Short mmCIF file of C-alpha atoms in Angstrom, two decimals:
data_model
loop_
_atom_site.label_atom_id
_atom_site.label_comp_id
_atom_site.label_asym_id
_atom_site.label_seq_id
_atom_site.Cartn_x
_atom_site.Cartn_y
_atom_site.Cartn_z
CA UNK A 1 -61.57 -149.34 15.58
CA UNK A 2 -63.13 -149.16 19.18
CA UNK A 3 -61.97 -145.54 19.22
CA UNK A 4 -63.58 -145.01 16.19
CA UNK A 5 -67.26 -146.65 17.46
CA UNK A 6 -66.54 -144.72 20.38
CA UNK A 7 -66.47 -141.43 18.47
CA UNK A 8 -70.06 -142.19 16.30
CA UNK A 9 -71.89 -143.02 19.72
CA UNK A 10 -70.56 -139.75 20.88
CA UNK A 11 -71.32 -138.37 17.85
CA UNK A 12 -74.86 -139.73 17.60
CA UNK A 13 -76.15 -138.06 20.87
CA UNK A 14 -74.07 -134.47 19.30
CA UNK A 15 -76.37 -134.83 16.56
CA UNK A 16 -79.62 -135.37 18.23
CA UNK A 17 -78.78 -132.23 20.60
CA UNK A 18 -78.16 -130.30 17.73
CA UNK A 19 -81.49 -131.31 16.26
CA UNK A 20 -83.13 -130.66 19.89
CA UNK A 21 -81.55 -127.54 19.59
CA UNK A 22 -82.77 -126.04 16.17
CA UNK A 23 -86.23 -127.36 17.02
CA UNK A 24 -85.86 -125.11 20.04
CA UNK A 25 -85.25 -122.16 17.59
CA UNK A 26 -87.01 -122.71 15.12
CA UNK A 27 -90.09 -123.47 17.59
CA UNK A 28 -91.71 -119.94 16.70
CA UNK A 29 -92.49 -121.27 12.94
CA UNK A 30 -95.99 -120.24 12.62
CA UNK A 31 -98.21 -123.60 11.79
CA UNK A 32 -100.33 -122.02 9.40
CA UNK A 33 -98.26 -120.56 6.40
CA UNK A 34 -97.00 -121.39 3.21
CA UNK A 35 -96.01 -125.33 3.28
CA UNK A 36 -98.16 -125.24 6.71
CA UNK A 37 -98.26 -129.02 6.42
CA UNK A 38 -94.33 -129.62 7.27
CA UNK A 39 -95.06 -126.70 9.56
CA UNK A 40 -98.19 -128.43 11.18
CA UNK A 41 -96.41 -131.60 11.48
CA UNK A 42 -92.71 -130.07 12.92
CA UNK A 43 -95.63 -128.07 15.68
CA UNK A 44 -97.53 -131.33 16.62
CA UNK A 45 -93.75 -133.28 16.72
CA UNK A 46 -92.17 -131.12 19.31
CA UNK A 47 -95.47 -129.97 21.28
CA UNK A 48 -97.10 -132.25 24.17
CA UNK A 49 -99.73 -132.28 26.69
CA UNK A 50 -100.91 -128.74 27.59
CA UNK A 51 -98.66 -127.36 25.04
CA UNK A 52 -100.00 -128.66 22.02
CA UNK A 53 -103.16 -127.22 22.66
CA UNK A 54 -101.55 -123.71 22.16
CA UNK A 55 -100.36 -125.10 18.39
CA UNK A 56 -103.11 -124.30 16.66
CA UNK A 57 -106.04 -126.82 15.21
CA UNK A 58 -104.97 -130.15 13.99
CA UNK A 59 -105.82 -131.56 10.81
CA UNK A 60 -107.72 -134.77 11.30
CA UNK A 61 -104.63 -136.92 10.07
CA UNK A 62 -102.36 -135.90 12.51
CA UNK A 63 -105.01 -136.28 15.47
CA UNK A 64 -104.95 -140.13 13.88
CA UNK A 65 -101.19 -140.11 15.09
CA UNK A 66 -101.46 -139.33 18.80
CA UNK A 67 -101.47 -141.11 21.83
CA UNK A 68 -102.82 -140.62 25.35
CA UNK A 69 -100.05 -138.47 27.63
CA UNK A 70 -100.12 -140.59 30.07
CA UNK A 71 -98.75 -143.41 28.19
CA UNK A 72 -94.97 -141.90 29.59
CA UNK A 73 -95.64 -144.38 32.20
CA UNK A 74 -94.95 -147.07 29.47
CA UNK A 75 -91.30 -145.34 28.74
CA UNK A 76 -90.46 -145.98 32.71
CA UNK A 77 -91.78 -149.70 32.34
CA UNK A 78 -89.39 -150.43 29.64
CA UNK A 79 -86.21 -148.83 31.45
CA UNK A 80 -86.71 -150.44 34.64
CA UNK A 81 -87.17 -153.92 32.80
CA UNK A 82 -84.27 -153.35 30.35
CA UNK A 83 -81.60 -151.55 32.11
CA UNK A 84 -82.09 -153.86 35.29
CA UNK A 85 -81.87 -156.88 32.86
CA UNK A 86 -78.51 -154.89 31.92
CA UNK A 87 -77.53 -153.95 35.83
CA UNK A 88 -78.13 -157.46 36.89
CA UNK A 89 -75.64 -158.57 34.11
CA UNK A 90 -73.11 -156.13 35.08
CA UNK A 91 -73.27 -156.88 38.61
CA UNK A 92 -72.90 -160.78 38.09
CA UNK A 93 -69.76 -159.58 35.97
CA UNK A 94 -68.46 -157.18 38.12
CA UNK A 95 -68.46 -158.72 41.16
CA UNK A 96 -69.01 -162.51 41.11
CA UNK A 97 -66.89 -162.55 38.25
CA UNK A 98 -69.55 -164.05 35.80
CA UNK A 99 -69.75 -163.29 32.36
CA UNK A 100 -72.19 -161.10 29.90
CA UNK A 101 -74.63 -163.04 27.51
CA UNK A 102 -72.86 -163.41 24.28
CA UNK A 103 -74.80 -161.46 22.51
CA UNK A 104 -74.32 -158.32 24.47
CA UNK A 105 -71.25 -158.53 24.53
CA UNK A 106 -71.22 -158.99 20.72
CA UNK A 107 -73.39 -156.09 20.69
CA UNK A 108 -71.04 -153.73 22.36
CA UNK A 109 -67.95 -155.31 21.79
CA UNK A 110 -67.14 -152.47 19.15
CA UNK A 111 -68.23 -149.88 21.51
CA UNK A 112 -65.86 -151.17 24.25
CA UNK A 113 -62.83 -150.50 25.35
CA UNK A 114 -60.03 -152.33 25.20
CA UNK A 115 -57.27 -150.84 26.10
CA UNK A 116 -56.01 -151.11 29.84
CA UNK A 117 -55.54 -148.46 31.97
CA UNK A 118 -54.62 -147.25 35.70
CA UNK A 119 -57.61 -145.89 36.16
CA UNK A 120 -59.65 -149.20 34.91
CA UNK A 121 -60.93 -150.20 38.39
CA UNK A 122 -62.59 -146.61 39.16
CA UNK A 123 -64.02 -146.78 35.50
CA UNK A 124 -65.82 -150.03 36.66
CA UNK A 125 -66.73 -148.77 39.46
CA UNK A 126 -68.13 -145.34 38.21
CA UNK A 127 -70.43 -146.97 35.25
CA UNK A 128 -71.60 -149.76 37.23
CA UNK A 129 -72.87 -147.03 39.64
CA UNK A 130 -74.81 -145.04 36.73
CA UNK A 131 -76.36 -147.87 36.30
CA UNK A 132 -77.48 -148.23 39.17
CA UNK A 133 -78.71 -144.72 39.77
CA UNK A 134 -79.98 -144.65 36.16
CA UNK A 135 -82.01 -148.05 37.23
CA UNK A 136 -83.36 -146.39 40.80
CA UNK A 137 -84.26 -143.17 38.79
CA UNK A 138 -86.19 -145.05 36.51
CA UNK A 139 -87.77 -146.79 39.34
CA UNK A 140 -88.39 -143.63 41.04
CA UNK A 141 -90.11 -142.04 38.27
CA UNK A 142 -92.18 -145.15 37.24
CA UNK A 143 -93.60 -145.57 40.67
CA UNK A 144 -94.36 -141.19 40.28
CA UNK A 145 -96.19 -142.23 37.52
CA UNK A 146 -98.39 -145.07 38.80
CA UNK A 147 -99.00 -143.48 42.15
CA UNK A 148 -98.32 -139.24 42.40
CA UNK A 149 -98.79 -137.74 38.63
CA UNK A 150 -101.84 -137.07 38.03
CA UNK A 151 -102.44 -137.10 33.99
CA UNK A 152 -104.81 -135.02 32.23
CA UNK A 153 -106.10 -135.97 28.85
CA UNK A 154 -103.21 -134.43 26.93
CA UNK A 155 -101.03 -136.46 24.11
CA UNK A 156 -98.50 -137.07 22.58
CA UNK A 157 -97.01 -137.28 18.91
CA UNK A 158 -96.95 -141.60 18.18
CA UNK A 159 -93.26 -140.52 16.95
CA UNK A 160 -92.40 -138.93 20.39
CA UNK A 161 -93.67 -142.20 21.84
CA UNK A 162 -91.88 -144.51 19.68
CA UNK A 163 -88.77 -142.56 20.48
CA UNK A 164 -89.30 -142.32 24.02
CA UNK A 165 -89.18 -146.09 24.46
CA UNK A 166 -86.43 -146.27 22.37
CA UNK A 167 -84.53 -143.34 24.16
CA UNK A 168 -84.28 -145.26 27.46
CA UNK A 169 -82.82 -148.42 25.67
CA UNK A 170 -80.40 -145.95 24.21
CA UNK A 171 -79.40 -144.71 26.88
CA UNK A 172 -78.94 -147.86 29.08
CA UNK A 173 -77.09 -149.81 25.64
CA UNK A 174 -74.44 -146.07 26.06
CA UNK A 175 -73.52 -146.42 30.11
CA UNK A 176 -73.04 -150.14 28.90
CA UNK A 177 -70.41 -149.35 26.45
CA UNK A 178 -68.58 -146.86 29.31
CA UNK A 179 -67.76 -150.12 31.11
CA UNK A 180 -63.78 -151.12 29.84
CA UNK A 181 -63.74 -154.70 27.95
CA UNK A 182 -62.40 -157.13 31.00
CA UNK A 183 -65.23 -156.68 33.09
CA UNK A 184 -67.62 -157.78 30.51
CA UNK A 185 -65.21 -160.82 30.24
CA UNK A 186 -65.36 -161.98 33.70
CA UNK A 187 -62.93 -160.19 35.61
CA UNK A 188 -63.87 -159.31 39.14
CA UNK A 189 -64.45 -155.57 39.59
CA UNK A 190 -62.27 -154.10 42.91
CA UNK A 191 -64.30 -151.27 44.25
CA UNK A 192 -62.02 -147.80 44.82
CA UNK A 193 -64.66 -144.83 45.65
CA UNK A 194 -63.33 -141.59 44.62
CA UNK A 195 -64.57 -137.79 45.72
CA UNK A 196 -65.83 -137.44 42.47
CA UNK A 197 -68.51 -140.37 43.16
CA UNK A 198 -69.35 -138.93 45.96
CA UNK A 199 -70.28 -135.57 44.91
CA UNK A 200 -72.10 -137.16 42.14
CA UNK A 201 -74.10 -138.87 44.27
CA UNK A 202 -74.85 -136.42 46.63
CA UNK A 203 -76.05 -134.55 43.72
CA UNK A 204 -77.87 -137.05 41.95
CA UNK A 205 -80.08 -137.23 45.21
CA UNK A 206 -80.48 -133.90 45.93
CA UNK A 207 -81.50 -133.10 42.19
CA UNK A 208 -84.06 -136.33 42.68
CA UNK A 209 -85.40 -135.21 46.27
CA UNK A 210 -86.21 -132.01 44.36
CA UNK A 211 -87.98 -133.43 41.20
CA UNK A 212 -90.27 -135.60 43.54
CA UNK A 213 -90.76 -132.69 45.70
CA UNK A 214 -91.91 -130.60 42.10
CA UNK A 215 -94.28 -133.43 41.08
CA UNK A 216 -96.00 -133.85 44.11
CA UNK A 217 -96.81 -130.18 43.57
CA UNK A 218 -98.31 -130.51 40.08
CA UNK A 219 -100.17 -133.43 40.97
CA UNK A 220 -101.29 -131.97 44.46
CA UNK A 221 -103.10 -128.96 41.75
CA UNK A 222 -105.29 -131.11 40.90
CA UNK A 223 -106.16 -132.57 44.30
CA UNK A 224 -108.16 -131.78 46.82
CA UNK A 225 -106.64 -132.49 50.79
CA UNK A 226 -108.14 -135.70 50.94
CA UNK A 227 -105.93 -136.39 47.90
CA UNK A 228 -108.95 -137.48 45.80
CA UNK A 229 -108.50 -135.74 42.47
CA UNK A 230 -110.95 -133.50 41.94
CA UNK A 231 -109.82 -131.34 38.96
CA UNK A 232 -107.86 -131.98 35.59
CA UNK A 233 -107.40 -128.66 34.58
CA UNK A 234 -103.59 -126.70 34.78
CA UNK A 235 -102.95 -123.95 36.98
CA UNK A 236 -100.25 -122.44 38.47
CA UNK A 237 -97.72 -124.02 40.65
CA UNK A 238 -95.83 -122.75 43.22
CA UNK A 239 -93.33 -123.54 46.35
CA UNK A 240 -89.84 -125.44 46.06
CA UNK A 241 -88.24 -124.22 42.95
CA UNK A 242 -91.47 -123.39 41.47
CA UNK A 243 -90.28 -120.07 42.53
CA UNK A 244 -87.78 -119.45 40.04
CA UNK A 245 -88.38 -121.50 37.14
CA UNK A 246 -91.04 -122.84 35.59
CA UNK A 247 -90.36 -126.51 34.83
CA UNK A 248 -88.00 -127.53 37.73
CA UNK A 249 -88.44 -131.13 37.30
CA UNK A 250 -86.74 -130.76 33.94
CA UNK A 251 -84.18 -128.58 35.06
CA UNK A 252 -83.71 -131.66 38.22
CA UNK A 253 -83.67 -134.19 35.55
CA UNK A 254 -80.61 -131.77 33.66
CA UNK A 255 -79.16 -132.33 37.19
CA UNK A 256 -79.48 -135.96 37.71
CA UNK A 257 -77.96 -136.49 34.09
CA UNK A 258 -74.90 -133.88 35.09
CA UNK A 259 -74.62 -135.90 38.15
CA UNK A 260 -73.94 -138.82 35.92
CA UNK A 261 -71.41 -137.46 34.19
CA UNK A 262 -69.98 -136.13 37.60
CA UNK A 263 -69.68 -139.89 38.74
CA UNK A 264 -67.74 -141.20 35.60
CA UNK A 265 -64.98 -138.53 36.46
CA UNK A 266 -66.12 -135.32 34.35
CA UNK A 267 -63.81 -136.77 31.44
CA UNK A 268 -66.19 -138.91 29.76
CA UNK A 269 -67.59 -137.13 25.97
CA UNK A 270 -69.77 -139.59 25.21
CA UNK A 271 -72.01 -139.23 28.35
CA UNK A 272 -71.76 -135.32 28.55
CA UNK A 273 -73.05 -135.70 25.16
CA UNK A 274 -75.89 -137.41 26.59
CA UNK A 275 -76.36 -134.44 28.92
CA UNK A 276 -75.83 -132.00 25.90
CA UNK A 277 -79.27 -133.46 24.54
CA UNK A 278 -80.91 -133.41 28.10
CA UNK A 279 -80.38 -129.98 28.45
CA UNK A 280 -81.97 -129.27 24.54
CA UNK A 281 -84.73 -131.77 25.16
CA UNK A 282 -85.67 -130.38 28.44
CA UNK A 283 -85.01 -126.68 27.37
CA UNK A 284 -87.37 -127.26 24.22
CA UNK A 285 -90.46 -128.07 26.80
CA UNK A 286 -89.52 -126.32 29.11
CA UNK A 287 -89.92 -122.88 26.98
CA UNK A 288 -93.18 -124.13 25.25
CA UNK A 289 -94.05 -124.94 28.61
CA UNK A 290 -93.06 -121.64 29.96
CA UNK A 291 -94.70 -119.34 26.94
CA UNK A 292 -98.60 -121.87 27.89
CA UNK A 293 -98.06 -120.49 31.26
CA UNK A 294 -97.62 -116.77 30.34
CA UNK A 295 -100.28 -117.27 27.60
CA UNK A 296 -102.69 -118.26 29.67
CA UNK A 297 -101.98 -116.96 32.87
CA UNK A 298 -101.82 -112.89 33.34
CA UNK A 299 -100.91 -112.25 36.20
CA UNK A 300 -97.88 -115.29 36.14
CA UNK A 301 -94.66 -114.30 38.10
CA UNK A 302 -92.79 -112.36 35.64
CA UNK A 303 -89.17 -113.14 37.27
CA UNK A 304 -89.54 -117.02 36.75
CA UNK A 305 -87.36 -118.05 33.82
CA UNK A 306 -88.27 -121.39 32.05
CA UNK A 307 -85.53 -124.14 32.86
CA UNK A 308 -82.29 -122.74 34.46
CA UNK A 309 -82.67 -120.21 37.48
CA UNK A 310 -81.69 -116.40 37.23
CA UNK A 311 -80.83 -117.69 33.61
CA UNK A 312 -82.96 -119.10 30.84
#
């Protein structure tokens, strides 16, 4: 039966790629046209921020279901709170050989896996540490928010809010249910580092130093030297990987998530399932992000692609 759970979690995040990924080609669907009110709605669900200016005029009903941009922060707030609630569990279980709250481990008890294997410590060790980098990325990015990003007044669809939050619980709640049954039961976790972790990790930090790197140099647009903000309006970046694509802190985000899967030995589905609907998600703005850029922008490098470089 675990199997089984296994497979629909896997399954889950398969479907929501798949969905990411007809959005992203079906993204051209004019909003005014016959039935232009499921067409109005599917523009204003998958457009944010500078890009759903380019969607055409909004009926007054779905301007009633929008919410300030720079409410993202709040998607940070609620990772760092619940997936170090989680961490802190798993660490207490892991090494000081304490138990999980009964009702996680209710919760994910059908998700887990039972079954022993030779390979259990590393498995410990490998989704305890995703965790943990999953926790410091959140922290990283929440901190981007309060103190580097600087918002404009752009928004976002309620829905794509409401999801947001719960797409960091999600996500947490699935590098939970990586982590084999005993360890969730008390047994003390014996630390074995393999290559694999630490090309992960030297990934998942080089893929973060450039993300940071990339927001600094939106948020420095709209800054003067002193660092006082002195403009909201978009313009065109440039330096780091700026050069060659034009949204590299999604395409470092694609990274960090690959990194991940890296770490837990390349072999587990569920997770690069995870990073299936990363690279949709993040493709999907990256491209509407991309196309507002050579809208608005003539003489925009033509040899930047949109997410991946010297690709797409």
């Amino acid at each position: 039966a675990a199997g089984v759970m296994v497979a629909v979690l896997a399954a889950a995040w398969a479907l929501l790629a798949a969905a990411f990924l007809a959005a992203l080609l079906l993204r051209r669907v004019p909003a005014r046209r016959p039935g232009g009110v499921v067409c109005g709605l599917f523009q204003d669900l998958i457009r944010y921020g500078k890009t759903k200016r380019g969607g055409g005029r909004r009926p007054a009903w779905l301007r009633l279901l929008q919410v300030p941009k720079r409410w993202f922060t709040h998607f940070y707030v609620v990772s760092v709170l619940w997936n170090g609630f989680l961490l802190v569990w798993l660490f207490q279980a892991g090494f000081l050989g304490g138990s999980l709250p009964a009702w996680i481990q209710h919760m994910h008890h059908a998700l887990g896996r039972d079954t022993q294997s030779e390979d259990m410590g590393n498995e410990h060790f490998s989704a305890l540490l995703v965790f943990l980098l999953l926790w410091l990325h959140s922290c990283r990015r929440l901190a981007e928010c309060l103190w580097t990003s600087v918002f404009s007044d752009g928004v976002i669809h309620i829905v794509q809010y409401c999801f947001g939050l719960g797409y960091y619980i999600a996500v947490g709640s699935t590098v939970l249910c990586q982590v084999p049954t005993n360890i969730r039961n008390g047994k003390e976790l014996s630390v074995q580092t393999c290559w694999y972790h630490i090309v992960g990790v030297t990934m998942y930090i080089w893929a973060s130093l450039h993300q940071h790197r990339c927001l600094v140099i939106l948020a420095n647009l709209r800054k003067s030297k002193s660092g006082k903000v002195v403009s909201l309006s978009h313009s065109v970046p440039s330096g780091d990987w700026f050069e060659r694509v034009s949204c590299p802190h999604y395409f470092a985000e694609l990274l960090i998530y690959v990194s991940m899967a890296i770490i837990l030995g390349f072999h587990n589905v569920t997770w690069w399932c995870v990073v299936a609907y990363v690279l949709f998600n993040q493709a999907l703005a990256a491209v509407l992000c991309h196309e507002f850029y050579q809208e608005n922008f003539s003489s925009y490098p033509k040899h930047r692609k949109a997410l991946i470089p010297f690709v797409f």
